[in-house]
CSV table of C-alpha atoms in Angstrom, one decimal:
chain,number,residue,atom,x,y,z
N,1,MET,CA,23.1,-28.8,72.3
N,2,GLU,CA,20.1,-26.5,71.2
N,3,SER,CA,21.8,-26.3,67.9
N,4,VAL,CA,22.1,-29.9,67.6
N,5,ALA,CA,18.4,-30.4,68.4
N,6,MET,CA,17.4,-27.7,65.8
N,7,GLN,CA,19.3,-29.5,63.2
N,8,THR,CA,17.9,-32.9,64.0
N,9,VAL,CA,14.2,-31.4,63.7
N,10,GLN,CA,15.1,-29.8,60.4
N,11,SER,CA,16.4,-33.0,59.2
N,12,LEU,CA,13.4,-35.1,60.3
N,13,SER,CA,10.7,-32.5,58.6
N,14,ARG,CA,12.9,-32.7,55.3
N,15,LEU,CA,12.6,-36.5,55.4
N,16,ARG,CA,9.1,-36.5,56.1
N,17,GLY,CA,8.6,-34.1,53.0
N,18,LEU,CA,10.6,-36.5,50.8
N,19,ALA,CA,8.8,-39.6,51.9
N,20,HIS,CA,5.7,-38.0,51.2
N,21,THR,CA,6.8,-36.9,47.6
N,22,PHE,CA,7.9,-40.5,47.1
N,23,GLN,CA,4.6,-41.9,47.9
N,24,LEU,CA,2.8,-39.5,45.5
N,25,CYS,CA,5.1,-40.6,42.6
N,26,ARG,CA,4.6,-44.1,43.3
N,27,ALA,CA,0.8,-43.6,43.2
N,28,VAL,CA,1.1,-41.6,40.0
N,29,THR,CA,2.9,-44.2,38.3
N,30,SER,CA,0.5,-47.1,39.3
N,31,GLN,CA,-2.5,-44.7,38.2
N,32,THR,CA,-4.3,-45.4,41.5
N,33,VAL,CA,-4.5,-41.8,42.8
N,34,SER,CA,-6.9,-39.1,42.3
N,35,PHE,CA,-6.0,-35.4,42.3
N,36,GLU,CA,-9.2,-34.3,43.4
N,37,GLY,CA,-8.2,-34.4,47.1
N,38,LEU,CA,-4.5,-33.0,46.5
N,39,LEU,CA,-5.3,-30.0,44.3
N,40,PRO,CA,-7.1,-27.2,45.7
N,41,ALA,CA,-10.4,-26.3,44.2
N,42,PRO,CA,-10.4,-23.1,42.2
N,43,HIS,CA,-12.6,-20.1,43.4
N,44,VAL,CA,-14.0,-19.5,40.0
N,45,SER,CA,-15.6,-22.3,37.9
N,46,HIS,CA,-14.4,-21.1,34.5
N,47,LEU,CA,-10.5,-21.1,35.5
N,48,ARG,CA,-8.5,-24.0,34.3
N,49,PHE,CA,-4.9,-25.1,34.8
N,50,LEU,CA,-2.2,-24.6,32.6
N,51,SER,CA,-1.3,-27.6,30.2
N,52,THR,CA,1.1,-27.8,27.3
N,53,GLY,CA,0.3,-31.2,26.3
N,54,SER,CA,-3.4,-31.5,26.1
N,55,PRO,CA,-5.0,-29.8,23.1
N,56,LEU,CA,-8.4,-29.8,24.9
N,57,CYS,CA,-7.1,-27.4,27.6
N,58,ALA,CA,-5.5,-25.0,25.0
N,59,LYS,CA,-6.9,-21.8,24.3
N,60,PRO,CA,-9.3,-22.0,21.3
N,61,ARG,CA,-8.0,-20.3,18.0
N,62,ASN,CA,-10.1,-19.2,15.3
N,63,LEU,CA,-8.0,-19.7,12.2
N,64,ILE,CA,-11.0,-19.6,9.6
N,65,LYS,CA,-11.8,-16.1,10.5
N,66,GLY,CA,-10.8,-13.7,7.7
N,67,LYS,CA,-9.5,-10.2,8.0
N,68,ARG,CA,-12.1,-7.7,9.2
N,69,ASP,CA,-13.5,-5.3,6.8
N,70,VAL,CA,-11.8,-1.8,7.6
N,71,SER,CA,-14.5,1.1,8.0
N,72,GLU,CA,-14.6,3.8,5.3
N,73,LYS,CA,-13.7,6.3,7.8
N,74,LYS,CA,-10.4,4.6,8.6
N,75,LEU,CA,-9.6,4.0,5.1
N,76,THR,CA,-10.2,7.8,4.3
N,77,ARG,CA,-7.9,8.4,7.2
N,78,TYR,CA,-5.2,6.1,5.9
N,79,PHE,CA,-5.5,6.9,2.1
N,80,VAL,CA,-3.5,9.8,1.0
N,81,ASP,CA,-3.4,10.6,-2.8
N,82,HIS,CA,-1.2,13.8,-2.7
N,83,ARG,CA,1.6,15.0,-0.5
N,84,LYS,CA,4.0,17.8,-0.4
N,85,VAL,CA,7.5,16.7,0.5
N,86,ARG,CA,10.9,18.6,1.2
N,87,VAL,CA,13.9,16.4,0.5
N,88,VAL,CA,17.5,17.5,1.3
N,89,GLY,CA,20.5,15.5,0.4
N,90,GLY,CA,23.1,14.4,2.6
N,91,THR,CA,26.0,17.0,3.4
N,92,GLY,CA,29.3,16.0,2.3
N,93,GLY,CA,32.2,15.2,4.8
N,94,ASP,CA,35.0,17.7,5.4
N,95,GLY,CA,38.4,17.1,4.3
N,96,ALA,CA,41.2,16.8,6.6
N,97,SER,CA,44.3,18.8,7.2
N,98,CYS,CA,47.1,16.9,8.8
N,99,PHE,CA,50.8,16.0,8.1
N,100,HIS,CA,52.5,12.8,8.2
N,101,SER,CA,54.3,12.0,11.6
N,102,GLU,CA,57.1,9.4,11.7
N,103,PRO,CA,60.3,9.3,13.9
N,104,ARG,CA,63.3,10.3,11.6
N,105,LYS,CA,61.4,11.9,9.0
N,106,GLU,CA,61.1,15.5,9.4
N,107,PHE,CA,59.2,16.4,6.1
N,108,GLY,CA,56.6,13.6,5.9
N,109,GLY,CA,54.2,15.7,3.8
N,110,PRO,CA,50.3,16.2,3.8
N,111,ASN,CA,48.2,13.1,4.3
N,112,GLY,CA,44.8,14.6,5.1
N,113,GLY,CA,42.0,12.5,3.4
N,114,ASP,CA,39.0,13.7,1.5
N,115,GLY,CA,35.5,13.6,3.0
N,116,GLY,CA,32.9,11.2,1.9
N,117,ASN,CA,30.0,12.2,-0.5
N,118,GLY,CA,26.5,12.9,1.1
N,119,GLY,CA,23.8,10.3,0.4
N,120,HIS,CA,21.0,10.8,-2.0
N,121,VAL,CA,17.4,10.8,-1.4
N,122,ILE,CA,15.6,8.5,-3.9
N,123,PHE,CA,11.7,7.6,-4.5
N,124,LYS,CA,11.6,3.9,-5.2
N,125,VAL,CA,8.2,2.3,-6.2
N,126,ASP,CA,6.8,-0.6,-3.9
N,127,PRO,CA,3.8,-2.6,-4.8
N,128,CYS,CA,3.1,-3.1,-1.1
N,129,VAL,CA,2.5,0.6,-0.5
N,130,LYS,CA,-0.8,2.0,-1.4
N,131,SER,CA,-0.8,5.8,-0.5
N,132,PHE,CA,1.1,8.3,0.8
N,133,SER,CA,0.0,7.9,4.6
N,134,SER,CA,3.2,6.8,5.6
N,135,ILE,CA,5.5,9.5,3.9
N,136,ALA,CA,6.8,12.3,6.3
N,137,PRO,CA,6.8,16.1,5.1
N,138,VAL,CA,10.7,16.2,5.3
N,139,TYR,CA,13.7,13.8,4.5
N,140,GLN,CA,17.1,14.5,5.1
N,141,GLY,CA,19.8,12.4,3.7
N,142,PHE,CA,22.6,10.8,5.3
N,143,GLU,CA,25.8,13.0,5.9
N,144,GLY,CA,29.2,11.9,4.6
N,145,GLU,CA,32.1,11.2,7.1
N,146,SER,CA,35.1,13.7,7.4
N,147,GLY,CA,38.4,12.7,6.1
N,148,ARG,CA,41.2,11.4,8.5
N,149,SER,CA,45.0,11.3,8.5
N,150,LYS,CA,47.1,8.7,6.6
N,151,ASN,CA,45.1,9.6,3.5
N,152,CYS,CA,42.1,7.9,4.9
N,153,TYR,CA,38.9,8.9,2.9
N,154,GLY,CA,35.4,9.5,4.7
N,155,LYS,CA,32.8,7.0,4.1
N,156,CYS,CA,30.1,8.2,1.9
N,157,GLY,CA,26.7,8.5,3.2
N,158,GLU,CA,24.1,5.8,2.5
N,159,THR,CA,21.3,6.4,0.2
N,160,LEU,CA,17.9,7.1,1.7
N,161,TYR,CA,15.1,5.2,-0.1
N,162,ILE,CA,11.5,6.5,0.1
N,163,LYS,CA,8.8,3.9,-0.7
N,164,VAL,CA,6.0,5.2,-3.0
N,165,PRO,CA,3.0,3.3,-4.6
N,166,ILE,CA,2.6,2.5,-8.3
N,167,GLY,CA,1.6,5.4,-10.2
N,168,THR,CA,3.2,8.0,-8.4
N,169,LEU,CA,3.7,11.4,-10.2
N,170,VAL,CA,6.5,13.5,-9.0
N,171,LYS,CA,6.0,17.3,-9.7
N,172,GLU,CA,8.0,20.6,-9.0
N,173,ASP,CA,6.3,23.9,-9.4
N,174,GLY,CA,3.5,22.3,-11.6
N,175,VAL,CA,6.2,20.5,-13.9
N,176,THR,CA,6.0,16.6,-14.1
N,177,LEU,CA,9.5,15.2,-13.1
N,178,ALA,CA,8.8,11.6,-13.1
N,179,ASP,CA,6.1,9.0,-13.6
N,180,LEU,CA,6.7,6.1,-11.4
N,181,SER,CA,4.6,3.3,-12.8
N,182,THR,CA,6.8,0.4,-12.6
N,183,PRO,CA,7.5,-1.9,-9.5
N,184,GLY,CA,11.1,-1.0,-8.6
N,185,GLU,CA,11.4,2.1,-10.6
N,186,GLU,CA,13.6,4.7,-9.0
N,187,PHE,CA,13.9,8.7,-9.2
N,188,VAL,CA,16.6,10.6,-7.5
N,189,ALA,CA,14.7,13.2,-5.8
N,190,SER,CA,17.9,15.1,-4.4
N,191,TYR,CA,21.5,14.4,-4.7
N,192,GLY,CA,24.1,14.4,-1.8
N,193,GLY,CA,26.7,17.2,-1.4
N,194,ILE,CA,30.3,16.5,-2.7
N,195,GLY,CA,32.9,15.7,0.1
N,196,GLY,CA,35.5,18.1,0.9
N,197,LYS,CA,39.1,18.0,-0.3
N,198,GLY,CA,42.0,17.2,2.3
N,199,ASN,CA,45.4,18.9,2.1
N,200,ARG,CA,46.9,15.9,0.4
N,201,PHE,CA,44.9,17.1,-2.7
N,202,PHE,CA,46.4,20.6,-2.7
N,203,LEU,CA,49.9,19.2,-2.8
N,204,SER,CA,52.2,20.5,-5.8
N,205,ASN,CA,55.5,21.5,-6.9
N,206,GLU,CA,55.0,24.9,-6.0
N,207,ASN,CA,53.4,24.1,-2.5
N,208,ARG,CA,54.9,21.2,-0.7
N,209,ALA,CA,53.3,21.7,2.5
N,210,PRO,CA,49.6,22.8,2.0
N,211,VAL,CA,47.4,23.4,5.0
N,212,MET,CA,44.3,24.1,3.3
N,213,ALA,CA,41.3,21.6,3.4
N,214,THR,CA,37.8,22.4,2.0
N,215,PRO,CA,34.5,21.5,3.8
N,216,GLY,CA,31.9,19.5,2.3
N,217,SER,CA,29.3,20.9,0.2
N,218,PRO,CA,25.6,20.7,1.3
N,219,GLY,CA,23.0,18.4,-0.4
N,220,GLU,CA,20.3,19.4,-2.9
N,221,GLU,CA,17.3,20.9,-1.4
N,222,ARG,CA,14.0,20.6,-3.2
N,223,CYS,CA,10.1,21.0,-2.5
N,224,LEU,CA,8.4,18.2,-4.5
N,225,GLN,CA,4.7,17.4,-4.9
N,226,LEU,CA,3.5,13.9,-5.1
N,227,GLU,CA,0.4,12.8,-6.6
N,228,LEU,CA,-1.0,9.3,-7.0
N,229,LYS,CA,-3.1,8.0,-10.0
N,230,THR,CA,-4.5,4.6,-9.2
N,231,MET,CA,-3.3,2.1,-11.7
N,232,ALA,CA,-6.0,-0.1,-13.0
N,233,HIS,CA,-7.0,-1.6,-16.4
N,234,ALA,CA,-10.9,-0.5,-16.0
N,235,GLY,CA,-12.4,1.9,-13.9
N,236,MET,CA,-16.1,2.1,-12.7
N,237,VAL,CA,-17.7,5.7,-13.1
N,238,GLY,CA,-21.2,6.5,-11.8
N,239,PHE,CA,-23.2,8.8,-9.7
N,240,PRO,CA,-23.2,8.3,-5.9
N,241,ASN,CA,-25.4,5.2,-4.6
N,242,ALA,CA,-25.3,3.5,-8.2
N,243,GLY,CA,-24.1,0.3,-6.8
N,244,LYS,CA,-20.2,0.4,-7.9
N,245,SER,CA,-19.0,-0.9,-4.7
N,246,SER,CA,-21.4,-3.9,-4.5
N,247,LEU,CA,-20.4,-4.3,-8.2
N,248,LEU,CA,-16.8,-4.4,-7.2
N,249,ARG,CA,-17.5,-7.0,-4.3
N,250,LEU,CA,-19.3,-9.2,-6.8
N,251,LEU,CA,-16.6,-9.1,-9.3
N,252,THR,CA,-13.4,-9.2,-7.4
N,253,ASN,CA,-12.1,-10.1,-3.8
N,254,ALA,CA,-12.1,-6.5,-2.6
N,255,ARG,CA,-14.2,-5.5,0.1
N,256,PRO,CA,-15.2,-1.7,0.1
N,257,ALA,CA,-17.8,-0.5,2.5
N,258,VAL,CA,-21.5,-0.8,1.2
N,259,ALA,CA,-24.3,1.0,2.8
N,260,ALA,CA,-27.8,2.5,1.8
N,261,TYR,CA,-26.8,6.3,1.5
N,262,PRO,CA,-24.7,8.2,-1.2
N,263,PHE,CA,-20.9,8.8,-1.0
N,264,THR,CA,-20.5,5.5,0.9
N,265,THR,CA,-17.0,5.2,-0.9
N,266,LEU,CA,-14.7,8.2,0.0
N,267,ASN,CA,-11.4,6.9,-1.7
N,268,PRO,CA,-10.8,4.6,-4.7
N,269,HIS,CA,-10.8,0.8,-4.3
N,270,VAL,CA,-8.8,-1.6,-6.6
N,271,GLY,CA,-9.9,-5.3,-7.3
N,272,VAL,CA,-8.5,-8.0,-9.3
N,273,ILE,CA,-10.5,-10.4,-11.5
N,274,ASN,CA,-8.9,-13.8,-12.2
N,275,TYR,CA,-9.4,-15.7,-15.3
N,276,GLN,CA,-8.8,-19.5,-16.2
N,277,ASP,CA,-5.8,-18.6,-18.2
N,278,TYR,CA,-4.1,-16.6,-15.5
N,279,GLU,CA,-4.9,-13.4,-16.9
N,280,GLN,CA,-5.6,-10.7,-14.4
N,281,ILE,CA,-7.6,-7.4,-15.0
N,282,ALA,CA,-7.7,-4.6,-12.3
N,283,VAL,CA,-10.9,-2.7,-11.6
N,284,ALA,CA,-10.9,0.4,-9.8
N,285,ASP,CA,-14.2,2.0,-7.9
N,286,VAL,CA,-13.7,5.5,-8.0
N,287,PRO,CA,-16.0,7.5,-5.6
N,288,GLY,CA,-19.1,9.0,-6.8
N,289,ILE,CA,-19.0,11.9,-9.4
N,290,ILE,CA,-22.0,14.5,-9.4
N,291,GLU,CA,-22.7,17.3,-11.9
N,292,GLY,CA,-20.0,20.0,-11.7
N,293,ALA,CA,-17.4,17.5,-10.6
N,294,HIS,CA,-15.1,19.3,-13.1
N,295,GLN,CA,-15.3,22.5,-11.3
N,296,ASN,CA,-14.4,20.7,-8.3
N,297,ARG,CA,-17.7,20.3,-6.8
N,298,GLY,CA,-18.3,17.2,-4.4
N,299,LEU,CA,-15.2,15.0,-4.2
N,300,GLY,CA,-14.2,17.0,-7.7
N,301,LEU,CA,-10.9,16.9,-9.3
N,302,SER,CA,-9.1,15.0,-6.2
N,303,PHE,CA,-10.5,11.7,-7.6
N,304,LEU,CA,-11.3,12.3,-11.4
N,305,ARG,CA,-7.6,11.9,-11.9
N,306,HIS,CA,-7.7,8.4,-10.8
N,307,ILE,CA,-9.5,7.5,-14.1
N,308,GLU,CA,-7.0,9.0,-16.5
N,309,ARG,CA,-4.8,5.9,-16.1
N,310,CYS,CA,-7.7,3.6,-16.8
N,311,ARG,CA,-7.9,2.1,-20.3
N,312,ILE,CA,-11.5,0.9,-20.2
N,313,LEU,CA,-14.3,2.9,-18.6
N,314,LEU,CA,-17.3,1.2,-17.0
N,315,TYR,CA,-20.5,3.6,-16.9
N,316,VAL,CA,-22.5,2.0,-14.1
N,317,LEU,CA,-26.1,3.3,-14.4
N,318,ASP,CA,-28.9,3.0,-11.5
N,319,LEU,CA,-32.1,1.4,-13.3
N,320,THR,CA,-34.2,2.7,-10.2
N,321,HIS,CA,-33.7,6.3,-11.7
N,322,PRO,CA,-36.5,7.5,-13.8
N,323,GLU,CA,-34.4,8.3,-16.9
N,324,PRO,CA,-31.0,6.4,-16.5
N,325,TRP,CA,-29.8,7.7,-20.0
N,326,THR,CA,-29.4,11.1,-18.4
N,327,GLN,CA,-26.9,9.8,-16.1
N,328,LEU,CA,-24.9,8.6,-18.9
N,329,ASN,CA,-24.9,11.9,-20.8
N,330,SER,CA,-23.9,13.6,-17.6
N,331,LEU,CA,-21.0,11.2,-16.7
N,332,GLN,CA,-19.6,11.6,-20.5
N,333,TYR,CA,-19.9,15.4,-20.2
N,334,GLU,CA,-18.2,15.6,-16.8
N,335,LEU,CA,-15.2,13.4,-18.0
N,336,GLY,CA,-14.9,15.6,-21.2
N,337,GLN,CA,-14.7,18.8,-19.4
N,338,PHE,CA,-11.9,17.2,-17.3
N,339,ASP,CA,-10.1,15.5,-20.3
N,340,GLU,CA,-11.3,15.4,-23.6
N,341,SER,CA,-9.9,11.9,-24.3
N,342,LEU,CA,-11.7,10.1,-21.7
N,343,PRO,CA,-15.1,9.8,-23.5
N,344,LEU,CA,-13.2,8.6,-26.3
N,345,ARG,CA,-11.7,5.4,-24.6
N,346,PRO,CA,-13.3,2.0,-24.7
N,347,HIS,CA,-16.2,1.9,-22.6
N,348,LEU,CA,-19.0,-0.3,-21.5
N,349,ILE,CA,-22.5,0.7,-20.3
N,350,VAL,CA,-23.7,-1.4,-17.0
N,351,ALA,CA,-27.1,-1.2,-16.0
N,352,ASN,CA,-27.1,-2.1,-12.3
N,353,LYS,CA,-29.9,-3.0,-9.8
N,354,LEU,CA,-31.9,-5.3,-12.1
N,355,ASP,CA,-33.3,-7.3,-9.3
N,356,LEU,CA,-35.5,-4.1,-8.1
N,357,PRO,CA,-39.0,-3.6,-9.2
N,358,ASN,CA,-39.5,-1.7,-12.4
N,359,ALA,CA,-35.7,-2.2,-13.3
N,360,ARG,CA,-36.5,-4.3,-16.5
N,361,ARG,CA,-39.0,-1.6,-17.8
N,362,SER,CA,-36.4,1.0,-17.3
N,363,LEU,CA,-33.8,-1.2,-19.0
N,364,GLU,CA,-36.1,-1.5,-22.2
N,365,VAL,CA,-36.4,2.5,-22.5
N,366,LEU,CA,-32.6,2.7,-21.8
N,367,ARG,CA,-31.7,0.5,-24.7
N,368,LYS,CA,-34.0,2.6,-27.0
N,369,GLU,CA,-32.3,5.9,-26.0
N,370,VAL,CA,-28.8,4.6,-25.9
N,371,LYS,CA,-26.8,3.0,-28.9
N,372,GLY,CA,-24.2,0.5,-28.0
N,373,ARG,CA,-24.1,-2.7,-25.8
N,374,ILE,CA,-25.8,-2.6,-22.5
N,375,ILE,CA,-25.3,-5.2,-20.1
N,376,ALA,CA,-27.6,-5.4,-17.2
N,377,VAL,CA,-26.5,-6.9,-13.9
N,378,SER,CA,-27.7,-7.4,-10.3
N,379,ALA,CA,-25.0,-6.9,-7.8
N,380,LEU,CA,-27.2,-8.3,-5.3
N,381,THR,CA,-28.2,-11.6,-7.0
N,382,GLY,CA,-25.2,-11.9,-9.4
N,383,GLU,CA,-27.4,-12.1,-12.4
N,384,ASN,CA,-25.4,-11.8,-15.7
N,385,ALA,CA,-22.1,-11.1,-13.8
N,386,GLU,CA,-20.5,-13.8,-16.0
N,387,GLU,CA,-21.6,-12.0,-19.2
N,388,LEU,CA,-20.2,-8.8,-17.9
N,389,ILE,CA,-16.8,-10.4,-16.9
N,390,HIS,CA,-16.4,-12.1,-20.4
N,391,HIS,CA,-17.1,-9.0,-22.3
N,392,LEU,CA,-14.6,-6.9,-20.2
N,393,ARG,CA,-12.0,-9.4,-21.2
N,394,GLU,CA,-13.0,-9.0,-24.7
N,395,LEU,CA,-12.4,-5.2,-24.4
N,396,TYR,CA,-9.1,-5.9,-22.5
N,397,ASP,CA,-7.7,-8.1,-25.3
N,398,GLY,CA,-8.9,-5.8,-28.1
N,399,HIS,CA,-7.1,-2.8,-26.7
N,400,ARG,CA,-3.9,-4.1,-25.2
N,401,GLN,CA,-1.2,-1.7,-25.2
N,402,GLU,CA,1.0,-4.3,-27.1
N,403,GLY,CA,0.9,-4.3,-30.9
N,404,LYS,CA,0.0,-8.0,-31.2
N,405,ILE,CA,-3.6,-9.3,-31.4
N,406,ALA,CA,-4.6,-11.5,-28.6
N,407,GLU,CA,-6.6,-14.6,-29.3
N,408,PRO,CA,-10.3,-14.6,-28.3
N,409,TYR,CA,-11.2,-15.4,-24.9
N,410,MET,CA,-13.4,-18.5,-24.8
N,411,GLY,CA,-14.2,-18.9,-21.0
N,412,TRP,CA,-13.9,-17.9,-17.5
């Protein structure tokens, strides 16, 4: 009797719950109910209930905000332009030594297969890679599989690809082995070992039951030096705090760090100028050069090599300097001591900081002391920026590597 009474009580409580749920659903469909008395009040005022259908209750997303500017300290940590790498090709698989086994066939003969070849290690140019920061000091190729019975050959080891940036120089003991300057270009750093031979390979008329099988040979091992030279059409050269980074931000979409102290830029930055005829010119901002840079003073030789690939040089002078023409002479001297061909390349003199006081007076004196065209600009206000972009395009069209003569550019 007690169990029957307990079941009756449970059934009645369930019926009451269903009746309450039914009344609630009926009130919701008729839109005559308010949830203020049914839902518990939140303890904190800023909390809200989860809703997947109302955009007003969704979490706001700031889609207009662009990518944050990375600090120069982090860029220096991630940017690596030289690396020493030890590459080892994969070892070849061993050959198998076995004989054919089948009923009613006593002398089946050898059927050991050869081992697979070891995998190669290849450097491959990837435009998405910008430095050697992700390259490990040691790379080991994949090994080949050993041979098996029934004349089964072992699987060859897969090729190991190492992604490197455009402009990578591969050297060994100071000798340049490869200059990787084209996207998708490859260089075999180390070859994999050859797979061993199974006893089937040694079958002959003199030896009808060979038992000898050779092991796989080890892969090639080399110690290589990787150097990165920035690939750009034009390179900006100047003393520290001359406004090169600010000028690069004005001309391109690059966002190098800018501050009011020297040596703000500690690694090269590359920006692209886009023209109306879909032509693009890459401009590199090289860290500041000081007197004695060819003797490895300051940042020295570690960044002077980034100028070697630039076909056009932009000498950025500071108009706040009392004698800006001396900066030009010092820059040409340092480049000449590093590489005699650098001062002979097409160049353009850019006088920066035209917006500062006494800058126009220094500009008049500079034009008297220096022969050639001088373009005075202001990286802050953008004055004469269009003239600089137009003249840079004229130099680019006049000194293309192709033999044809390009038509003059009429607008930007």
